[in-house]
mmCIF file of C-alpha atoms in Angstrom:
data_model
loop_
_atom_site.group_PDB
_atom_site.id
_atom_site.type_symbol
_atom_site.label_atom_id
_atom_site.label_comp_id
_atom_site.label_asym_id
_atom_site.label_seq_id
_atom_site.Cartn_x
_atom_site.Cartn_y
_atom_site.Cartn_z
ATOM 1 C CA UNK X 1 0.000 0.000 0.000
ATOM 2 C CA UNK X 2 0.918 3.772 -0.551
ATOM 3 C CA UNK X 3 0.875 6.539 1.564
ATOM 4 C CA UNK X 4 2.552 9.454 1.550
ATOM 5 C CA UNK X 5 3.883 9.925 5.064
ATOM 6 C CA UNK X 6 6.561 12.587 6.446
ATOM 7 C CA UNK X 7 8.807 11.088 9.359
ATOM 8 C CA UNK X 8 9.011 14.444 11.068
ATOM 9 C CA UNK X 9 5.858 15.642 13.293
ATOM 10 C CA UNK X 10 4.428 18.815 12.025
ATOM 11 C CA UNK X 11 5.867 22.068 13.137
ATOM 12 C CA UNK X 12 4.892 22.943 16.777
ATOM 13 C CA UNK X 13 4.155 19.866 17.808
ATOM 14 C CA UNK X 14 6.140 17.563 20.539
ATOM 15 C CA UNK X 15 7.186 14.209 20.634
ATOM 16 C CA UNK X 16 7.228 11.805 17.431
ATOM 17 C CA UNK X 17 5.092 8.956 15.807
ATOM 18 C CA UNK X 18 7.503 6.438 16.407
ATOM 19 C CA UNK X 19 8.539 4.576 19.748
ATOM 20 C CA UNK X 20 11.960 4.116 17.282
ATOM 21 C CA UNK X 21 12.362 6.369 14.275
ATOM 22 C CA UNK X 22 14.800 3.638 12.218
ATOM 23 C CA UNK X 23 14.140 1.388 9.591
ATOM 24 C CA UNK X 24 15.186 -2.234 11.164
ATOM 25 C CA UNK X 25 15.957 -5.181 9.067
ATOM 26 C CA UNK X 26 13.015 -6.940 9.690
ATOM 27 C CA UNK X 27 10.916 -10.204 8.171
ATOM 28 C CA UNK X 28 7.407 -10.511 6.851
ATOM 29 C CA UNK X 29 5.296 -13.337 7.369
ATOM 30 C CA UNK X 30 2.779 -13.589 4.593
ATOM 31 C CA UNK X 31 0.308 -16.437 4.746
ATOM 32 C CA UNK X 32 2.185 -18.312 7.762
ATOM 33 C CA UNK X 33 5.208 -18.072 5.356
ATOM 34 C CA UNK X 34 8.580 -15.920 5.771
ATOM 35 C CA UNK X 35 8.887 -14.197 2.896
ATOM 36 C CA UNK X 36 12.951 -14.511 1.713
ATOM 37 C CA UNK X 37 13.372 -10.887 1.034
ATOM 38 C CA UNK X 38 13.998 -9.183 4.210
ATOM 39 C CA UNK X 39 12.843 -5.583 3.914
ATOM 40 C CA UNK X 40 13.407 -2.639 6.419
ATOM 41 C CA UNK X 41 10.430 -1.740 8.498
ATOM 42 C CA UNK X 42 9.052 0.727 11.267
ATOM 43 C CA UNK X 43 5.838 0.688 13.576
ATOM 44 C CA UNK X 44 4.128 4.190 13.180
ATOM 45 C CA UNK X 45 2.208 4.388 16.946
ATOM 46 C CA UNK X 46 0.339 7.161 15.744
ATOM 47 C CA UNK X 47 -1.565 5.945 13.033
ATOM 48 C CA UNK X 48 -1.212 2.180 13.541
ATOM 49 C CA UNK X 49 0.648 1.655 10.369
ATOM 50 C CA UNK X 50 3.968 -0.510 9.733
ATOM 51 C CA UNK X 51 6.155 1.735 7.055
ATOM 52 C CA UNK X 52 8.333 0.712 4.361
ATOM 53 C CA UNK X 53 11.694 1.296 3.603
ATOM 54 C CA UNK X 54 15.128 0.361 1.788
ATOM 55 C CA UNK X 55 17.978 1.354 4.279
ATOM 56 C CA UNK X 56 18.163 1.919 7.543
ATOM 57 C CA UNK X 57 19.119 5.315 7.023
ATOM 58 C CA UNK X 58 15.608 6.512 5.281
ATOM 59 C CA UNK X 59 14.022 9.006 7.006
ATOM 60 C CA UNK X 60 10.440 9.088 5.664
ATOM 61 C CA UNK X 61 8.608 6.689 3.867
ATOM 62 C CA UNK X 62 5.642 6.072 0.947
ATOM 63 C CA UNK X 63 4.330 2.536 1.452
ATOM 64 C CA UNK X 64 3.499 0.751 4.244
ATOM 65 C CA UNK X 65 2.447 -3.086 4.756
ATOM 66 C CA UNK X 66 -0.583 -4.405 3.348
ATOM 67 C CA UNK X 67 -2.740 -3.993 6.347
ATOM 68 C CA UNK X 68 -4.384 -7.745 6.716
ATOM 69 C CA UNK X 69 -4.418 -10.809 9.103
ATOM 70 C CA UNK X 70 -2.617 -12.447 6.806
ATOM 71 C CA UNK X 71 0.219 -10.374 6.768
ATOM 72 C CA UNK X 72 2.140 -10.183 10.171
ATOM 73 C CA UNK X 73 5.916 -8.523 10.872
ATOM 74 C CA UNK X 74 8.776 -9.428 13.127
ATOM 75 C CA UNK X 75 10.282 -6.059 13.833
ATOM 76 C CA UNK X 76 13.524 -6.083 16.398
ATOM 77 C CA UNK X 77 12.396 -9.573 17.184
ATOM 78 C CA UNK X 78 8.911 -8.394 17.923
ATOM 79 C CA UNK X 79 5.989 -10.512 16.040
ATOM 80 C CA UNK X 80 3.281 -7.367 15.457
ATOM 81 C CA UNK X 81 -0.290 -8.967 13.907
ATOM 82 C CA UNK X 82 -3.078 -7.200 12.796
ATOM 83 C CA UNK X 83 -5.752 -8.655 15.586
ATOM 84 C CA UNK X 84 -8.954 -7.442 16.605
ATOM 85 C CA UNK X 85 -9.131 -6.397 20.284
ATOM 86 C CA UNK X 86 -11.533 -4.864 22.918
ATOM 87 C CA UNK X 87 -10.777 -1.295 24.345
ATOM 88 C CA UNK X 88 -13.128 -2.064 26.519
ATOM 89 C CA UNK X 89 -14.813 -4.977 27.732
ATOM 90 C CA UNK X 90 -17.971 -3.644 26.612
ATOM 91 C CA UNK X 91 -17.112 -2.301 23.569
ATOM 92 C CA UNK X 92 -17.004 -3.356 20.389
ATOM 93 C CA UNK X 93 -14.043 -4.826 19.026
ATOM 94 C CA UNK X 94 -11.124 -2.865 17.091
ATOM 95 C CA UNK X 95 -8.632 -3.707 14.287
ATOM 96 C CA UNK X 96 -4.519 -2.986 15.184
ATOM 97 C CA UNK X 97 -1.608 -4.215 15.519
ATOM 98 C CA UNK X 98 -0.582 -5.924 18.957
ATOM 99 C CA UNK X 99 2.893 -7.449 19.971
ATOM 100 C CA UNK X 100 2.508 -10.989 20.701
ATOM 101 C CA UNK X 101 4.578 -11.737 23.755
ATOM 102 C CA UNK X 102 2.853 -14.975 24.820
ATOM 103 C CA UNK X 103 0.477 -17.115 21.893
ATOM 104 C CA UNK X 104 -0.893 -20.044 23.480
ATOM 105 C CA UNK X 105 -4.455 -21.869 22.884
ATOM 106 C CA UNK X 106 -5.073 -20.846 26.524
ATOM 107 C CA UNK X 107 -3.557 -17.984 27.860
ATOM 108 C CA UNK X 108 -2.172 -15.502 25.589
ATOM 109 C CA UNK X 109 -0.761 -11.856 26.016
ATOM 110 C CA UNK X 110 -0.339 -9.041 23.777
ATOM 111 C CA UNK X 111 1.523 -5.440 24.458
ATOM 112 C CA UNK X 112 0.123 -2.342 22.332
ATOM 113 C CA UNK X 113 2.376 0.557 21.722
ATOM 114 C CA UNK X 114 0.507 4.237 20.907
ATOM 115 C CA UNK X 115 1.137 7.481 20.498
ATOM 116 C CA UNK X 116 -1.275 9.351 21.076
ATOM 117 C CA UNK X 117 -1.815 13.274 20.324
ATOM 118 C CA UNK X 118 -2.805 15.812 22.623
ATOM 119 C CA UNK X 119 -4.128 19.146 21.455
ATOM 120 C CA UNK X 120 -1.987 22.222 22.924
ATOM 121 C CA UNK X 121 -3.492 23.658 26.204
ATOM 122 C CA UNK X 122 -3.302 27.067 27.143
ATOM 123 C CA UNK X 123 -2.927 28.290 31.161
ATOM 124 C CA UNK X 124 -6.142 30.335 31.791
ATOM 125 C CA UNK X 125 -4.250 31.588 34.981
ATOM 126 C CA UNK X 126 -0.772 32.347 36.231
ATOM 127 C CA UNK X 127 -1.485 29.150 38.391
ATOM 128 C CA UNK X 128 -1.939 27.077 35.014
ATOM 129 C CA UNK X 129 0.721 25.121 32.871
ATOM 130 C CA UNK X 130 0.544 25.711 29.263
ATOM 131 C CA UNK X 131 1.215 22.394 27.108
ATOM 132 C CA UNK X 132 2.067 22.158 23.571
ATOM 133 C CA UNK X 133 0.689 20.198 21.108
ATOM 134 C CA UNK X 134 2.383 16.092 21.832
ATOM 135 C CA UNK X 135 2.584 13.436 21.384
ATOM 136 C CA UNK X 136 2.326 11.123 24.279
ATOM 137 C CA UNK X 137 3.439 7.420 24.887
ATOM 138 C CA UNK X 138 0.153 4.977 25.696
ATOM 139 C CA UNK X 139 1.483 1.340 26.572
ATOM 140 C CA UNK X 140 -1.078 -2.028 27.535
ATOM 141 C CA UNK X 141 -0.991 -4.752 27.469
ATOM 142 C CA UNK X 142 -3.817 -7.157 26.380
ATOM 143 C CA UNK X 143 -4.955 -10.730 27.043
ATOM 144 C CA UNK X 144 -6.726 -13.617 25.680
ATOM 145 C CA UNK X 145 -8.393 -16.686 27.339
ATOM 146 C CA UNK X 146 -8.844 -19.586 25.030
ATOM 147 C CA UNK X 147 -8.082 -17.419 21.559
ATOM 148 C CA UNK X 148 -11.039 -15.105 22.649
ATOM 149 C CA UNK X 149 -10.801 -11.704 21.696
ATOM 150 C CA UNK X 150 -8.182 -9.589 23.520
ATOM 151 C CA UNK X 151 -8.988 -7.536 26.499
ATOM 152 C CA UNK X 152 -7.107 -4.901 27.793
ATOM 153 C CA UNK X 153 -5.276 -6.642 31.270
ATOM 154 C CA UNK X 154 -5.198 -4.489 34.419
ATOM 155 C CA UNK X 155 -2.081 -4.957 36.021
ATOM 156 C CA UNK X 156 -2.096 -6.150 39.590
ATOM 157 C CA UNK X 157 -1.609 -9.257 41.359
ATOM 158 C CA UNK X 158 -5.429 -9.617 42.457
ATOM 159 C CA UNK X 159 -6.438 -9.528 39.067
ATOM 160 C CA UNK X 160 -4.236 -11.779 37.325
ATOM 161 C CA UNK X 161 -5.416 -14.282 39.878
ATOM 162 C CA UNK X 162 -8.482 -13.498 38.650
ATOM 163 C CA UNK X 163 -7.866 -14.211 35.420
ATOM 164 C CA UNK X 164 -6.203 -17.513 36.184
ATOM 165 C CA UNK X 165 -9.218 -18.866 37.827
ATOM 166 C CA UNK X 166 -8.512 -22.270 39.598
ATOM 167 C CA UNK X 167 -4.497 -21.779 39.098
ATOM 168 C CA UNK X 168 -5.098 -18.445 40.868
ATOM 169 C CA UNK X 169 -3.480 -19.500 44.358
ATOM 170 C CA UNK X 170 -0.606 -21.172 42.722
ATOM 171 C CA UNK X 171 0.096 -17.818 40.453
ATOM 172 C CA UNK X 172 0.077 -16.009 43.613
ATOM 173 C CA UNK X 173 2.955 -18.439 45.310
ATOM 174 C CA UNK X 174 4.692 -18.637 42.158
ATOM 175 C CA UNK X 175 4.583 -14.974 41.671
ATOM 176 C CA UNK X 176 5.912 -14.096 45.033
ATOM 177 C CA UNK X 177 8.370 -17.263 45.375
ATOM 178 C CA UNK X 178 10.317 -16.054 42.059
ATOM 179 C CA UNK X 179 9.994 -12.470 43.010
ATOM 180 C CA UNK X 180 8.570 -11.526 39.908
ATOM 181 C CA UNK X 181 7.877 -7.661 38.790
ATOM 182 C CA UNK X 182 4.275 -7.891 36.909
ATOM 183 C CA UNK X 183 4.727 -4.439 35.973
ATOM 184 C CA UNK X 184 7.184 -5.498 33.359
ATOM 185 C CA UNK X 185 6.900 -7.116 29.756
ATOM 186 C CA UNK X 186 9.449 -10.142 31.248
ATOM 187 C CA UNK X 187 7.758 -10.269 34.245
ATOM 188 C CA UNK X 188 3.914 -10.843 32.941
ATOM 189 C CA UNK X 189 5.466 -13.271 29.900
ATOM 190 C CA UNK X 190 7.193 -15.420 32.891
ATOM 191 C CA UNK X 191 3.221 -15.431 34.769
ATOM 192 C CA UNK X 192 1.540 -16.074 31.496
ATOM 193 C CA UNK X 193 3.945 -18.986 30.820
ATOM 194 C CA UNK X 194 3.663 -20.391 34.094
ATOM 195 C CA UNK X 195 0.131 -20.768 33.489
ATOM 196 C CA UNK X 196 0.320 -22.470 30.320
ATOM 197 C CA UNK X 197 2.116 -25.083 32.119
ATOM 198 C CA UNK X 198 -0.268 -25.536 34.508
#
């Protein structure tokens, strides 16, 4: 696909698109099948796009990847796949692309990278803060029970036993035996692991 996309953010606004502004050698999977020709790729948080390139040294960027479940893209080692996902548990499901950190028929988990814009803010008072236009960084992660459709996972020891159901008290001794730090991308794929062995 085309589209005509500048790497820099306009003028007068903060922050960038990307959580990493290079083009990375990188491998796409198309139809379960690694393509042979590597190509150079980026994540765009903003707009939920993977970009094109042919060096590591481009700086913007005209195509991106076909945007379709059949095409996914390992990016710095990172699987990203178009999946639908809930924002919400009530709401209706959306179509992005989510990091697989754990894919398992029961217990799966998923990290989401955005950036998302803020409109500039002017102080009504001298006791006010002004603000700029931004970007701002908006990380979750997401899980899945059983292939259902991701959910956004709250992050706390009382809810992941939740989650767990029966294997609940044994996540909460395993958890706490290994010292593990849930806040973290190792931490949670160490917990989700744990319970697909379970």
């Amino acid at each position: 696909n085309r589209r005509a996309r500048k790497a820099a953010t306009p003028a007068g606004v903060k922050g960038s698109y990307y959580f990493n502004e290079n083009f990375q050698l990188s491998t796409v999977i198309y139809f379960g099948e690694e393509l042979k020709d590597k190509t150079y790729l980026r994540y765009n948080a903003a707009n939920d796009e993977i970009e094109m390139g042919e060096s590591s040294k481009q700086k913007d960027s005209e195509n991106i990847l076909l945007k379709s479940a059949k095409v996914n893209a390992i990016i710095n080692n990172e699987e990203y796949k178009l999946l639908p996902h809930r924002l919400k548990e009530s709401n209706y499901p959306v179509i992005g692309y989510l990091v697989v950190l754990v894919d398992n028929e029961k217990y799966s988990l998923f990290l989401k990278r955005k950036k998302v814009f803020m409109k500039a803010v002017e102080a009504r008072t001298s006791l006010d803060r002004s603000f700029p236009a931004r970007f701002v960084d908006d990380v979750t992660y997401y899980f899945s029970l059983n292939k259902d459709t991701p959910l956004p996972l709250r992050i706390s020891k009382s809810n992941i036993r939740k989650i767990s159901k029966e294997s609940g008290s044994k996540v909460k001794t395993f958890i706490k035996d290994n010292n593990i730090k849930i806040k973290s991308s190792e931490g949670l794929i160490e917990v989700f692991n744990f319970l697909n062995s379970q």
